[in-house]
Short mmCIF file of C-alpha atoms in Angstrom, two decimals:
data_model
loop_
_atom_site.label_atom_id
_atom_site.label_comp_id
_atom_site.label_asym_id
_atom_site.label_seq_id
_atom_site.Cartn_x
_atom_site.Cartn_y
_atom_site.Cartn_z
CA MET J 6 -83.01 -5.73 -29.73
CA ARG J 7 -79.33 -6.40 -31.15
CA LEU J 8 -76.90 -9.43 -30.18
CA ARG J 9 -74.17 -8.69 -27.68
CA ARG J 10 -71.45 -9.93 -29.41
CA ARG J 11 -69.15 -9.43 -26.05
CA ASN J 12 -70.15 -11.90 -24.08
CA PHE J 13 -69.55 -15.00 -26.28
CA ALA J 14 -66.48 -15.87 -24.20
CA TRP J 15 -67.87 -16.25 -21.37
CA LEU J 16 -71.04 -17.73 -22.19
CA THR J 17 -68.71 -20.74 -23.98
CA VAL J 18 -66.93 -21.38 -21.16
CA LEU J 19 -70.29 -21.69 -18.91
CA GLY J 20 -71.87 -24.02 -21.88
CA GLY J 21 -68.89 -26.10 -21.82
CA LEU J 22 -68.54 -26.77 -18.22
CA ILE J 23 -72.30 -27.53 -18.27
CA VAL J 24 -71.67 -30.16 -20.85
CA LEU J 25 -69.04 -31.71 -18.95
CA ALA J 26 -71.51 -32.01 -16.07
CA PHE J 27 -73.81 -33.66 -18.20
CA ALA J 28 -71.11 -35.66 -19.54
CA SER J 29 -69.69 -37.03 -16.52
CA GLY J 30 -73.00 -38.62 -15.23
CA ALA J 31 -72.35 -37.20 -11.90
CA ALA J 32 -75.33 -34.32 -11.88
CA SER J 33 -79.23 -35.64 -10.64
CA ALA J 34 -81.46 -35.10 -13.37
CA GLU J 35 -83.13 -32.34 -11.55
CA LEU J 36 -79.75 -30.36 -11.59
CA MET J 37 -79.29 -31.07 -15.45
CA VAL J 38 -83.06 -29.41 -16.12
CA THR J 39 -81.85 -26.76 -13.80
CA LEU J 40 -78.49 -25.86 -15.62
CA ALA J 41 -79.90 -25.97 -18.77
CA GLY J 42 -82.69 -23.38 -17.65
CA LEU J 43 -80.20 -21.18 -15.97
CA TYR J 44 -77.91 -21.38 -19.02
CA ALA J 45 -80.81 -20.29 -21.23
CA VAL J 46 -81.66 -17.46 -19.09
CA ALA J 47 -78.15 -16.64 -19.18
CA LEU J 48 -77.92 -16.63 -22.55
CA ALA J 49 -81.16 -14.56 -23.75
CA ALA J 50 -79.81 -12.31 -20.94
CA SER J 51 -76.46 -11.62 -22.57
CA LEU J 52 -77.24 -11.84 -26.32
CA ILE J 53 -80.36 -9.74 -26.43
CA GLU J 54 -80.20 -5.85 -25.68
CA ILE J 55 -83.56 -4.03 -24.94
CA GLN J 56 -83.24 -0.71 -26.79
CA PRO J 57 -85.11 2.49 -24.21
CA SER J 58 -85.83 3.84 -27.38
CA ARG J 59 -87.02 1.05 -29.45
CA LEU J 60 -89.36 0.03 -26.12
CA ARG J 61 -90.93 3.59 -25.90
CA SER J 62 -91.98 3.66 -29.32
CA THR J 63 -93.88 0.38 -28.82
CA LEU J 64 -95.64 1.45 -25.67
CA SER J 65 -96.55 4.70 -27.40
CA SER J 66 -98.56 2.16 -30.16
CA SER J 67 -100.07 0.53 -27.94
CA PRO J 68 -103.52 -0.21 -28.20
CA LEU J 69 -104.73 2.03 -24.95
CA THR J 70 -102.78 4.93 -26.78
CA ARG J 71 -104.45 4.63 -29.96
CA MET J 72 -107.82 4.40 -28.44
CA ARG J 73 -107.21 8.20 -27.33
CA MET J 74 -106.15 9.40 -31.54
CA SER J 75 -109.21 10.39 -32.96
CA THR J 76 -109.96 8.80 -36.42
CA GLU J 77 -108.58 11.59 -38.50
CA ALA J 78 -104.94 11.34 -36.62
CA ARG J 79 -104.65 7.42 -36.98
CA GLU J 80 -104.81 7.94 -40.60
CA ALA J 81 -102.95 10.53 -40.96
CA VAL J 82 -99.87 8.84 -38.35
CA ASP J 83 -100.63 5.66 -40.84
CA ARG J 84 -99.95 7.83 -44.11
CA ALA J 85 -96.71 9.35 -42.61
CA GLN J 86 -94.98 6.07 -41.63
CA ARG J 87 -95.65 4.70 -44.70
CA ARG J 88 -93.52 7.43 -45.66
CA GLY J 89 -90.86 6.26 -43.44
CA ALA J 90 -91.64 9.46 -41.27
CA GLN J 91 -91.12 9.43 -37.23
CA ILE J 92 -91.31 11.72 -34.80
CA SER J 93 -90.16 11.51 -30.67
CA ALA J 94 -91.65 8.49 -29.36
CA ASP J 95 -92.54 10.74 -26.60
CA LEU J 96 -95.06 12.75 -28.77
CA THR J 97 -98.57 11.27 -29.76
CA LEU J 98 -100.74 13.34 -32.37
CA ILE J 99 -103.94 12.80 -30.73
CA ASP J 100 -105.86 15.04 -33.73
CA ILE J 101 -105.35 16.88 -36.64
CA GLY J 102 -107.52 18.62 -39.08
CA LEU J 103 -108.76 22.03 -40.47
CA ILE J 104 -111.20 24.79 -38.86
CA SER J 105 -112.70 26.88 -41.42
CA SER J 106 -114.51 30.59 -41.08
CA HIS J 107 -117.02 31.94 -42.80
CA SER J 108 -119.03 35.51 -42.24
CA THR J 109 -123.01 35.46 -41.60
CA ASP J 110 -125.41 37.86 -40.85
CA GLU J 111 -125.08 36.58 -37.29
CA GLY J 112 -121.06 36.81 -37.29
CA MET J 113 -118.43 34.64 -38.03
CA VAL J 114 -119.23 31.17 -37.71
CA MET J 115 -115.82 28.46 -37.19
CA ARG J 116 -116.41 24.69 -37.68
CA LYS J 117 -114.03 22.05 -37.87
CA SER J 118 -114.24 19.88 -41.72
CA ARG J 119 -112.51 17.99 -43.70
CA THR J 120 -114.64 19.77 -46.60
CA VAL J 121 -113.69 23.47 -47.25
CA SER J 122 -115.35 25.45 -50.08
CA GLY J 123 -114.61 28.62 -51.67
CA ASP J 124 -117.57 30.49 -49.66
CA ASP J 125 -115.34 30.34 -46.49
CA ASP J 126 -113.27 32.87 -45.53
CA GLY J 127 -110.42 30.92 -44.98
CA VAL J 128 -108.98 27.65 -43.33
CA ARG J 129 -106.41 26.93 -40.06
CA PRO J 130 -105.01 23.99 -39.60
CA PHE J 131 -104.51 22.38 -36.49
CA ILE J 132 -103.16 19.49 -34.26
CA THR J 133 -103.54 17.90 -30.31
CA LEU J 134 -100.60 16.34 -29.10
CA HIS J 135 -100.04 14.47 -26.10
CA VAL J 136 -96.54 15.35 -24.70
CA LYS J 137 -94.82 13.27 -21.97
CA PRO J 138 -92.28 14.66 -19.63
CA THR J 139 -89.28 13.96 -21.45
CA GLU J 140 -90.16 16.04 -24.42
CA ALA J 141 -91.64 19.01 -22.18
CA ASP J 142 -90.30 22.52 -21.30
CA ARG J 143 -88.74 22.90 -24.99
CA ASN J 144 -89.48 24.75 -28.02
CA ALA J 145 -89.98 22.55 -30.87
CA ILE J 146 -91.16 23.61 -34.35
CA ILE J 147 -94.29 23.07 -36.03
CA ARG J 148 -94.57 22.96 -39.82
CA PHE J 149 -98.35 23.17 -41.91
CA GLU J 150 -98.26 22.77 -45.16
CA ILE J 151 -101.18 22.39 -47.45
CA LEU J 152 -100.85 20.79 -51.23
CA ASP J 153 -103.89 20.76 -54.03
CA HIS J 154 -104.90 18.08 -55.96
CA ASN J 155 -101.82 18.76 -57.85
CA GLY J 156 -98.85 18.64 -55.12
CA ASN J 157 -98.53 22.43 -55.78
CA GLN J 158 -97.92 24.25 -52.18
CA GLN J 159 -100.50 25.96 -51.30
CA TYR J 160 -99.83 27.00 -47.67
CA VAL J 161 -96.50 27.04 -45.49
CA HIS J 162 -96.52 28.36 -42.09
CA GLU J 163 -94.01 27.29 -39.44
CA MET J 164 -94.39 28.44 -35.83
CA LYS J 165 -92.14 28.28 -33.02
CA THR J 166 -93.96 26.51 -29.65
CA TYR J 167 -93.17 25.65 -25.94
CA LEU J 168 -94.22 21.99 -25.40
CA ARG J 169 -95.66 21.28 -21.75
CA ASP J 170 -96.28 18.12 -20.83
CA GLY J 171 -100.22 16.49 -20.87
CA GLU J 172 -102.30 17.47 -24.26
CA MET J 173 -101.92 20.45 -26.48
CA ASN J 174 -103.75 22.09 -28.63
CA ILE J 175 -101.75 24.12 -31.40
CA LEU J 176 -103.40 25.95 -34.05
CA ALA J 177 -101.85 27.68 -36.56
CA ASP J 178 -101.21 31.30 -36.29
CA HIS J 179 -102.10 32.27 -40.30
CA HIS J 180 -104.94 31.37 -42.35
CA LEU J 181 -105.04 30.46 -46.04
CA PRO J 182 -106.91 32.61 -47.59
CA LEU J 183 -110.52 30.82 -49.50
CA MET J 184 -112.82 33.50 -51.19
CA GLN J 185 -111.48 34.90 -53.87
CA ASN J 186 -108.52 33.11 -54.02
CA ALA J 187 -107.64 32.74 -57.60
CA GLN J 188 -104.88 30.27 -56.81
CA LEU J 189 -107.29 27.82 -55.76
CA GLY J 190 -108.97 27.58 -59.22
CA ALA J 191 -112.73 26.51 -60.17
CA SER J 192 -112.36 23.06 -59.95
CA GLY J 193 -111.31 22.13 -56.19
CA GLY J 194 -110.14 18.37 -55.49
CA GLU J 195 -108.51 16.40 -53.10
CA TRP J 196 -105.99 18.18 -51.16
CA ASP J 197 -103.45 17.18 -48.59
CA LEU J 198 -102.33 18.73 -45.00
CA ARG J 199 -98.91 17.68 -43.91
CA VAL J 200 -97.70 18.45 -40.43
CA SER J 201 -93.85 18.45 -38.93
CA VAL J 202 -92.71 18.51 -35.38
CA ASP J 203 -89.12 19.19 -35.36
CA SER J 204 -88.18 18.25 -39.31
CA GLY J 205 -90.25 14.55 -38.42
CA LEU J 206 -93.34 14.30 -40.43
CA ALA J 207 -96.64 13.06 -37.75
CA GLY J 208 -99.18 13.16 -39.90
CA VAL J 209 -100.62 13.48 -43.33
CA LEU J 210 -104.45 14.36 -43.63
CA GLY J 211 -106.50 14.08 -47.00
CA PHE J 212 -109.44 16.81 -47.08
CA SER J 213 -111.71 17.90 -50.21
CA VAL J 214 -112.23 21.38 -51.46
CA THR J 215 -115.09 22.76 -53.86
CA PRO J 216 -115.51 25.59 -55.87
CA SER J 217 -117.77 28.88 -54.70
CA LEU J 218 -121.18 28.80 -55.36
CA ARG J 219 -120.58 31.81 -57.99
CA GLN J 220 -117.83 29.72 -59.41
CA ARG J 221 -120.02 26.86 -59.70
CA ASP J 222 -122.95 29.01 -61.25
CA GLN J 223 -120.14 30.50 -63.65
CA MET J 224 -119.36 26.82 -64.78
CA LEU J 225 -123.05 26.02 -65.19
CA ASN J 226 -123.64 28.98 -67.62
CA ARG J 227 -120.79 28.23 -69.23
CA SER J 228 -121.81 24.79 -69.91
CA ALA J 229 -125.29 26.16 -70.83
CA ARG J 230 -123.85 28.53 -73.59
CA LEU J 231 -121.64 25.79 -74.97
CA GLU J 232 -124.95 23.54 -75.51
CA ASP J 233 -127.10 26.24 -76.92
CA LYS J 234 -124.38 27.55 -79.48
CA PRO J 235 -125.67 25.96 -83.32
CA GLN J 236 -123.00 23.88 -84.25
CA GLU J 237 -121.63 24.28 -87.52
CA ASP J 238 -122.56 22.15 -90.53
CA ALA J 239 -120.04 19.27 -91.25
CA PRO J 240 -118.31 19.42 -94.11
CA LEU J 241 -119.23 17.34 -97.89
CA THR J 242 -117.85 14.37 -98.77
CA LEU J 243 -116.38 14.52 -102.09
CA GLU J 244 -119.63 12.33 -103.51
CA GLU J 245 -121.76 14.37 -102.16
CA LEU J 246 -120.27 17.22 -104.35
CA LEU J 247 -120.08 15.47 -107.02
CA ARG J 248 -123.72 14.55 -107.18
CA GLY J 249 -124.51 18.61 -106.17
CA GLN J 250 -122.37 19.49 -109.07
CA GLN J 251 -124.43 17.09 -111.31
CA ASN J 252 -127.59 18.47 -110.61
CA ARG J 253 -126.73 22.26 -111.28
CA ASP J 254 -125.34 20.92 -115.15
CA ASN J 255 -128.49 18.77 -115.17
CA GLN J 256 -130.86 21.98 -114.65
CA ARG J 257 -129.08 23.97 -116.92
#
């Protein structure tokens, strides 16, 4: 809301007339209360301007709308808003996450998870958007980014998506390879998925990456070898060297 200064002049005149009516004593008490109430309404209507975009934004963040959002979506939207990001008020992030794929003897297994492993074949990010009619029937650019625990960009994918009103499930066209991906390293850690709609940050979701079983076995074997390796003798002090030299002299 903002002040509308262009109405100050006539409000001043109207206020002056009401004051004169009060001062004359000709107006009854009921009339004075009525005039004061009408002036207050006129003042509020003239000085305050409701911005439709701000009203839509307020309605879109109502408790009813947030009830439809998943836990991951609420977390991701809150993190994005703390970074000052904002998408159209007519677009609501309902869900966000990752779909990992893993080959088994029975075929390909796909699951939604916030923990992915180096044993998985790959992972694809996705979002679910609720699109109001005012944002429908147009193309939008959806950008997916995955950053590792050091903030390095491990995955970037942009796709043009035609928006339709209602709920839309949007899955990235390409996946981030996990198995035998040397760039992932063996340490894993906490990573971030960032999703933008038309250059506006829509959500930031954290997830965990764990090493593969082979990488964990290699780390355990390396630790075992280090523990079994005999430690070198500590260097002798000057006192020990002198005592040893004295013993050798006495034996002669």
